[in-house]
Amino acid sequence: MRATVMYGAGDVRVETVPDARLTEPTDALLRVTSACICGSDLWPYQSMEKSSSGRRMGHEFIGVVEDVGADVRTVRKGDLVVAPFAWSDGTCEFCRQGLQTSCLHGGFWGGELDGGQGEAVRVPQADGTLVRLPVGRDDALMTSLLTLSDVMGTGHHAARAAKVGPGRIVAVVGDGAVGLCGVIAARRLGAERIILLGRHPDRIALAREFGATEIVSERGEAAVERVIELTGGLGAHSVLECVGQGPSTETALRIARAGGAVGRVGLPQDAAIPASLSTFFKNVTIAGGPAPARAYIEELLPDVLDGRIQPGRVFDRVTELDGVPDGYRAMNAREAIKVMIRF
Ligand SMILES: [Zn+2]
């Protein structure tokens, strides 16, 4: 079969790899029908050291079940299913708490295992991991359904971690696909105002349609001052950090008001958390981490199915598998917000 392999910074190839196949009785074999490139795939794209064996890529995908192991009960051949960006057994201590990214028997796609940016995937722990979709594979909702594997769940997780709710002023740091989904999530959870910190006109326009009420395009100190000014000198109740870099994290922490909360879902690129002293004295809650996307699929799916939310609009480019290397280039160059792969 063919799949995407990264060999180092800027070096993404689509090549022939060993066919995915069942190895455990709890596995399912999935024929991928749609997938995408994640903002987090751009970190290795910018910095990965050269590797002779390469790293299989992709962790957001929808597919048709082609075969299942003897112990699989919840999905069967022919089902259309979505896979969250981590697999999980659904039964351990952490899965029962809804924290499937910490599953005791779970893991993450790609690396030496199959990734979503390929024709087929061996899915471990199929019963805990996969969720059946009540639509056909060419349904118009496919783009929005695909975001349930990661970005929409991640934006929702940021909003939950930041305690978004009615009456709260929310600030979203980052205008990438996750930040835009964070805007959707904040509106869905009843935020009173949503301030987006971002600078790209196309993304800002989409954010406004998703429910952003104010835009702050300054950076650094000026961005902090602007948000403080917009919030009557107090700061935001809830801040969604959707980038993960040092400066964006510092901005997020500094614009939180006393007693507020910051939900961090951008993969941290620095070892230390900035603004330690000021957040301490403001009693700011700092929460977040990898979203348990699996836990949120059932909650968000009805809203996607009836069109109440349209997170699929973050996709602004579609490619076939052979176009994936150029998709990485386009996302890295900020020519595309998010690239969808159709098989
Ligand atoms: Zn588990």
Short mmCIF file of C-alpha atoms and ligand atoms in Angstrom, two decimals:
data_model
loop_
_atom_site.label_atom_id
_atom_site.label_comp_id
_atom_site.label_asym_id
_atom_site.label_seq_id
_atom_site.Cartn_x
_atom_site.Cartn_y
_atom_site.Cartn_z
CA MET A 1 0.00 0.00 0.00
CA ARG A 2 1.01 3.64 -0.26
CA ALA A 3 1.51 5.97 2.70
CA THR A 4 3.15 9.23 3.77
CA VAL A 5 6.61 8.99 5.34
CA MET A 6 8.67 11.87 6.75
CA TYR A 7 12.44 11.49 6.54
CA GLY A 8 13.49 14.82 8.01
CA ALA A 9 12.66 18.52 8.01
CA GLY A 10 11.00 19.44 4.72
CA ASP A 11 11.31 15.86 3.42
CA VAL A 12 7.88 14.22 3.10
CA ARG A 13 7.39 11.38 0.61
CA VAL A 14 4.52 9.16 -0.48
CA GLU A 15 5.85 5.65 -0.92
CA THR A 16 5.01 1.99 -0.95
CA VAL A 17 5.06 0.49 2.56
CA PRO A 18 4.12 -2.96 3.94
CA ASP A 19 0.36 -3.55 3.77
CA ALA A 20 -1.56 -2.86 6.99
CA ARG A 21 -2.89 -6.12 8.45
CA LEU A 22 -4.54 -7.47 11.59
CA THR A 23 -2.09 -8.70 14.23
CA GLU A 24 -4.14 -8.76 17.48
CA PRO A 25 -7.68 -10.10 18.02
CA THR A 26 -8.66 -6.58 19.21
CA ASP A 27 -7.54 -4.93 15.94
CA ALA A 28 -9.56 -3.61 13.04
CA LEU A 29 -8.22 -3.03 9.55
CA LEU A 30 -9.38 0.27 8.12
CA ARG A 31 -9.39 1.40 4.49
CA VAL A 32 -8.89 5.17 4.79
CA THR A 33 -11.39 7.31 2.86
CA SER A 34 -10.42 10.77 4.10
CA ALA A 35 -7.65 12.19 6.25
CA CYS A 36 -5.81 15.45 6.77
CA ILE A 37 -2.60 17.24 7.66
CA CYS A 38 -2.39 18.64 11.19
CA GLY A 39 -0.71 21.81 12.40
CA SER A 40 1.24 19.56 14.76
CA ASP A 41 2.65 17.69 11.73
CA LEU A 42 4.41 20.94 10.87
CA TRP A 43 6.63 20.78 13.97
CA PRO A 44 8.61 17.77 12.67
CA TYR A 45 8.30 19.22 9.17
CA GLN A 46 10.28 22.20 10.44
CA SER A 47 12.70 20.48 12.79
CA MET A 48 12.93 16.68 12.40
CA GLU A 49 16.47 15.30 12.17
CA LYS A 50 17.25 13.15 9.17
CA SER A 51 16.13 9.55 9.61
CA SER A 52 16.95 6.67 7.28
CA SER A 53 13.89 4.64 8.31
CA GLY A 54 11.50 7.61 8.28
CA ARG A 55 8.37 8.21 10.26
CA ARG A 56 4.84 7.34 9.13
CA MET A 57 2.50 10.33 9.35
CA GLY A 58 -1.13 11.16 9.96
CA HIS A 59 -3.43 10.86 12.97
CA GLU A 60 -6.80 12.20 11.74
CA PHE A 61 -8.84 9.90 9.52
CA ILE A 62 -12.13 8.36 8.56
CA GLY A 63 -12.35 4.98 6.86
CA VAL A 64 -14.32 1.86 6.08
CA VAL A 65 -13.73 -1.23 8.21
CA GLU A 66 -12.31 -3.92 5.96
CA ASP A 67 -11.73 -6.66 8.54
CA VAL A 68 -11.84 -7.14 12.31
CA GLY A 69 -10.09 -9.41 14.81
CA ALA A 70 -11.96 -12.18 16.63
CA ASP A 71 -12.54 -10.10 19.80
CA VAL A 72 -13.92 -6.96 18.14
CA ARG A 73 -17.60 -6.38 18.98
CA THR A 74 -18.62 -2.76 18.27
CA VAL A 75 -17.65 -2.36 14.61
CA ARG A 76 -17.95 -4.71 11.67
CA LYS A 77 -16.87 -4.99 8.07
CA GLY A 78 -18.34 -2.22 5.94
CA ASP A 79 -18.87 0.30 8.77
CA LEU A 80 -17.78 3.88 8.15
CA VAL A 81 -15.88 5.02 11.26
CA VAL A 82 -13.90 7.97 12.59
CA ALA A 83 -10.68 7.46 14.53
CA PRO A 84 -9.57 9.94 17.20
CA PHE A 85 -5.87 10.93 17.22
CA ALA A 86 -5.06 8.40 19.93
CA TRP A 87 -6.26 4.82 20.26
CA SER A 88 -7.61 3.58 23.59
CA ASP A 89 -9.25 0.50 25.12
CA GLY A 90 -12.27 2.36 26.50
CA THR A 91 -12.22 0.32 29.71
CA CYS A 92 -9.22 1.32 31.86
CA GLU A 93 -9.18 3.74 34.79
CA PHE A 94 -8.43 6.76 32.60
CA CYS A 95 -10.75 5.88 29.71
CA ARG A 96 -13.63 5.55 32.19
CA GLN A 97 -12.82 9.12 33.32
CA GLY A 98 -12.97 10.32 29.71
CA LEU A 99 -9.21 10.82 29.47
CA GLN A 100 -8.49 8.42 26.62
CA THR A 101 -5.19 10.11 25.71
CA SER A 102 -3.83 8.63 28.95
CA CYS A 103 -5.22 5.12 28.28
CA LEU A 104 -3.12 2.46 29.98
CA HIS A 105 -3.27 0.37 26.79
CA GLY A 106 -3.43 3.20 24.27
CA GLY A 107 -1.05 4.99 21.97
CA PHE A 108 -0.64 7.37 19.06
CA TRP A 109 -0.66 6.75 15.31
CA GLY A 110 2.33 6.96 13.05
CA GLY A 111 6.03 6.65 13.74
CA GLU A 112 6.76 2.97 13.19
CA LEU A 113 3.04 2.14 13.09
CA ASP A 114 0.46 2.94 10.42
CA GLY A 115 -0.56 6.57 10.13
CA GLY A 116 -3.72 8.16 8.78
CA GLN A 117 -2.01 9.70 5.75
CA GLY A 118 -1.93 6.32 4.04
CA GLU A 119 -4.29 3.96 2.25
CA ALA A 120 -4.94 1.66 5.21
CA VAL A 121 -4.38 1.49 8.97
CA ARG A 122 -4.21 -1.29 11.54
CA VAL A 123 -6.35 0.06 14.40
CA PRO A 124 -5.42 -1.39 17.82
CA GLN A 125 -8.16 -1.54 20.50
CA ALA A 126 -10.82 -1.11 17.82
CA ASP A 127 -13.75 -1.37 20.25
CA GLY A 128 -12.50 1.48 22.42
CA THR A 129 -11.16 3.61 19.61
CA LEU A 130 -13.50 3.72 16.62
CA VAL A 131 -16.88 5.44 16.43
CA ARG A 132 -19.41 4.49 13.74
CA LEU A 133 -20.75 7.32 11.60
CA PRO A 134 -24.41 7.16 10.53
CA VAL A 135 -23.73 8.53 7.02
CA GLY A 136 -22.39 7.33 3.66
CA ARG A 137 -18.76 7.83 2.71
CA ASP A 138 -19.55 10.64 0.25
CA ASP A 139 -21.77 12.58 2.61
CA ALA A 140 -21.54 16.37 2.40
CA LEU A 141 -20.77 16.45 6.12
CA MET A 142 -17.54 14.47 5.68
CA THR A 143 -15.22 17.46 6.21
CA SER A 144 -16.87 18.40 9.50
CA LEU A 145 -17.00 14.76 10.63
CA LEU A 146 -13.28 14.48 9.95
CA THR A 147 -12.54 17.32 12.39
CA LEU A 148 -13.93 15.15 15.21
CA SER A 149 -10.72 13.12 15.00
CA ASP A 150 -8.70 16.04 16.31
CA VAL A 151 -9.14 19.77 15.67
CA MET A 152 -12.77 20.19 16.74
CA GLY A 153 -12.23 17.99 19.80
CA THR A 154 -9.05 19.89 20.57
CA GLY A 155 -10.74 23.30 20.31
CA HIS A 156 -13.53 21.96 22.52
CA HIS A 157 -10.99 20.67 25.02
CA ALA A 158 -9.31 24.08 25.19
CA ALA A 159 -12.69 25.68 25.86
CA ARG A 160 -13.54 23.13 28.56
CA ALA A 161 -10.14 23.49 30.22
CA ALA A 162 -10.56 27.28 30.17
CA LYS A 163 -14.01 26.89 31.82
CA VAL A 164 -15.91 28.63 29.00
CA GLY A 165 -19.57 29.20 29.77
CA PRO A 166 -22.39 31.76 29.60
CA GLY A 167 -21.38 35.26 30.65
CA ARG A 168 -17.66 34.63 30.19
CA ILE A 169 -15.34 36.74 28.06
CA VAL A 170 -13.18 34.36 26.06
CA ALA A 171 -9.87 35.03 24.31
CA VAL A 172 -8.55 32.58 21.71
CA VAL A 173 -4.82 32.77 21.01
CA GLY A 174 -4.06 31.47 17.52
CA ASP A 175 -5.96 31.60 14.22
CA GLY A 176 -5.01 28.13 12.96
CA ALA A 177 -7.55 25.34 12.53
CA VAL A 178 -7.56 24.57 16.27
CA GLY A 179 -8.01 28.22 17.23
CA LEU A 180 -10.89 28.50 14.76
CA CYS A 181 -12.48 25.37 16.24
CA GLY A 182 -11.89 26.94 19.67
CA VAL A 183 -14.06 29.85 18.54
CA ILE A 184 -16.80 27.40 17.48
CA ALA A 185 -16.54 25.61 20.81
CA ALA A 186 -16.62 28.83 22.83
CA ARG A 187 -19.75 30.01 21.06
CA ARG A 188 -21.35 26.59 21.43
CA LEU A 189 -20.70 26.70 25.19
CA GLY A 190 -22.37 30.09 25.51
CA ALA A 191 -19.47 32.58 25.72
CA GLU A 192 -20.63 36.20 25.94
CA ARG A 193 -17.73 37.66 23.92
CA ILE A 194 -15.01 35.92 21.93
CA ILE A 195 -11.79 37.81 21.22
CA LEU A 196 -9.60 36.15 18.58
CA LEU A 197 -5.88 36.91 18.54
CA GLY A 198 -4.80 36.38 14.95
CA ARG A 199 -3.40 38.18 11.95
CA HIS A 200 -4.40 36.39 8.73
CA PRO A 201 -7.36 38.08 6.95
CA ASP A 202 -8.86 34.83 5.58
CA ARG A 203 -8.75 33.17 9.00
CA ILE A 204 -10.14 36.25 10.74
CA ALA A 205 -13.05 36.33 8.31
CA LEU A 206 -13.84 32.68 9.09
CA ALA A 207 -13.46 33.29 12.83
CA ARG A 208 -16.04 36.07 12.63
CA GLU A 209 -18.46 33.71 10.92
CA PHE A 210 -17.80 31.14 13.63
CA GLY A 211 -18.67 33.67 16.34
CA ALA A 212 -15.62 35.80 17.16
CA THR A 213 -16.87 39.21 18.30
CA GLU A 214 -13.55 41.07 18.38
CA ILE A 215 -10.19 40.64 16.69
CA VAL A 216 -6.77 41.56 18.09
CA SER A 217 -4.05 41.53 15.44
CA GLU A 218 -1.26 43.09 17.47
CA ARG A 219 1.48 40.84 18.80
CA GLY A 220 3.40 40.51 22.07
CA GLU A 221 3.11 43.39 24.54
CA ALA A 222 0.75 45.34 22.27
CA ALA A 223 -1.62 42.34 22.03
CA VAL A 224 -1.68 41.98 25.81
CA GLU A 225 -2.42 45.68 26.26
CA ARG A 226 -5.20 45.56 23.66
CA VAL A 227 -6.99 42.61 25.31
CA ILE A 228 -6.68 44.20 28.74
CA GLU A 229 -8.14 47.42 27.31
CA LEU A 230 -11.02 45.52 25.61
CA THR A 231 -11.88 43.84 28.91
CA GLY A 232 -12.12 47.00 31.02
CA GLY A 233 -8.62 46.53 32.43
CA LEU A 234 -9.40 43.08 33.86
CA GLY A 235 -8.46 40.47 31.27
CA ALA A 236 -10.42 37.52 29.87
CA HIS A 237 -12.20 34.96 32.02
CA SER A 238 -11.23 32.10 29.72
CA VAL A 239 -8.19 31.93 27.47
CA LEU A 240 -7.64 29.21 24.85
CA GLU A 241 -3.94 28.75 23.97
CA CYS A 242 -3.97 27.09 20.54
CA VAL A 243 -0.38 27.57 19.34
CA GLY A 244 2.09 26.19 21.89
CA GLN A 245 5.02 28.51 21.32
CA GLY A 246 6.67 30.49 24.13
CA PRO A 247 5.40 33.95 23.11
CA SER A 248 1.82 32.77 22.46
CA THR A 249 1.75 30.96 25.80
CA GLU A 250 3.05 34.06 27.59
CA THR A 251 0.38 36.19 25.90
CA ALA A 252 -2.33 33.69 26.88
CA LEU A 253 -1.26 33.65 30.52
CA ARG A 254 -0.93 37.42 30.77
CA ILE A 255 -4.38 38.19 29.34
CA ALA A 256 -6.19 35.93 31.82
CA ARG A 257 -7.97 37.88 34.54
CA ALA A 258 -7.63 37.14 38.25
CA GLY A 259 -9.41 33.88 38.97
CA GLY A 260 -9.58 33.06 35.25
CA ALA A 261 -8.50 29.92 33.45
CA VAL A 262 -6.19 29.12 30.56
CA GLY A 263 -6.77 25.99 28.48
CA ARG A 264 -3.57 24.93 26.71
CA VAL A 265 -3.87 22.65 23.69
CA GLY A 266 -1.00 23.89 21.53
CA LEU A 267 1.82 21.34 21.82
CA PRO A 268 4.36 23.17 24.03
CA GLN A 269 7.61 23.96 22.24
CA ASP A 270 9.32 25.16 25.44
CA ALA A 271 10.17 23.23 28.59
CA ALA A 272 9.05 25.97 30.99
CA ILE A 273 5.73 27.77 31.42
CA PRO A 274 6.19 31.57 31.32
CA ALA A 275 4.52 34.17 33.57
CA SER A 276 4.83 31.92 36.62
CA LEU A 277 4.76 34.71 39.19
CA SER A 278 1.98 36.83 37.69
CA THR A 279 -0.35 33.85 37.14
CA PHE A 280 0.37 32.73 40.71
CA PHE A 281 -0.69 36.05 42.16
CA LYS A 282 -3.79 36.16 39.93
CA ASN A 283 -4.89 32.66 40.98
CA VAL A 284 -5.14 31.67 37.34
CA THR A 285 -6.00 28.04 36.60
CA ILE A 286 -3.62 26.59 34.01
CA ALA A 287 -5.08 23.44 32.49
CA GLY A 288 -5.21 21.50 29.24
CA GLY A 289 -3.14 18.95 27.37
CA PRO A 290 -3.79 16.52 24.52
CA ALA A 291 -7.55 16.47 23.97
CA PRO A 292 -9.31 13.20 24.69
CA ALA A 293 -10.98 13.57 21.28
CA ARG A 294 -12.59 10.14 21.71
CA ALA A 295 -14.52 11.40 24.75
CA TYR A 296 -15.97 14.32 22.82
CA ILE A 297 -17.09 12.58 19.63
CA GLU A 298 -20.47 11.52 21.00
CA GLU A 299 -21.06 15.00 22.44
CA LEU A 300 -20.15 16.90 19.26
CA LEU A 301 -21.46 14.46 16.64
CA PRO A 302 -25.16 15.47 16.89
CA ASP A 303 -24.23 19.14 16.38
CA VAL A 304 -22.23 18.23 13.27
CA LEU A 305 -24.97 15.98 11.89
CA ASP A 306 -27.65 18.63 12.13
CA GLY A 307 -25.35 21.43 10.91
CA ARG A 308 -25.36 23.48 14.13
CA ILE A 309 -21.56 23.61 13.89
CA GLN A 310 -19.53 23.48 10.66
CA PRO A 311 -15.91 22.92 11.68
CA GLY A 312 -15.19 21.38 8.27
CA ARG A 313 -14.98 24.91 6.91
CA VAL A 314 -11.40 25.08 8.26
CA PHE A 315 -10.38 22.92 5.28
CA ASP A 316 -9.45 25.21 2.42
CA ARG A 317 -7.57 22.74 0.22
CA VAL A 318 -8.18 19.15 -0.87
CA THR A 319 -5.59 16.80 -2.32
CA GLU A 320 -5.13 13.17 -3.28
CA LEU A 321 -2.46 11.12 -1.53
CA ASP A 322 0.21 12.04 -4.09
CA GLY A 323 -0.30 15.72 -3.31
CA VAL A 324 0.43 15.34 0.40
CA PRO A 325 4.06 16.62 0.24
CA ASP A 326 2.81 19.78 -1.44
CA GLY A 327 0.07 20.00 1.17
CA TYR A 328 2.71 20.13 3.91
CA ARG A 329 4.56 22.83 1.98
CA ALA A 330 1.36 24.88 1.56
CA MET A 331 0.36 24.63 5.22
CA ASN A 332 3.88 25.44 6.35
CA ALA A 333 3.92 28.49 4.06
CA ARG A 334 0.52 29.55 5.49
CA GLU A 335 -0.99 29.26 2.01
CA ALA A 336 -3.53 26.82 3.39
CA ILE A 337 -5.23 26.67 6.79
CA LYS A 338 -5.77 22.92 6.69
CA VAL A 339 -5.43 20.35 3.93
CA MET A 340 -7.82 17.46 3.49
CA ILE A 341 -6.73 14.22 1.78
CA ARG A 342 -9.30 12.29 -0.27
CA PHE A 343 -8.60 8.69 -1.20
ZN ZN B 1 -7.94 2.94 28.50
#
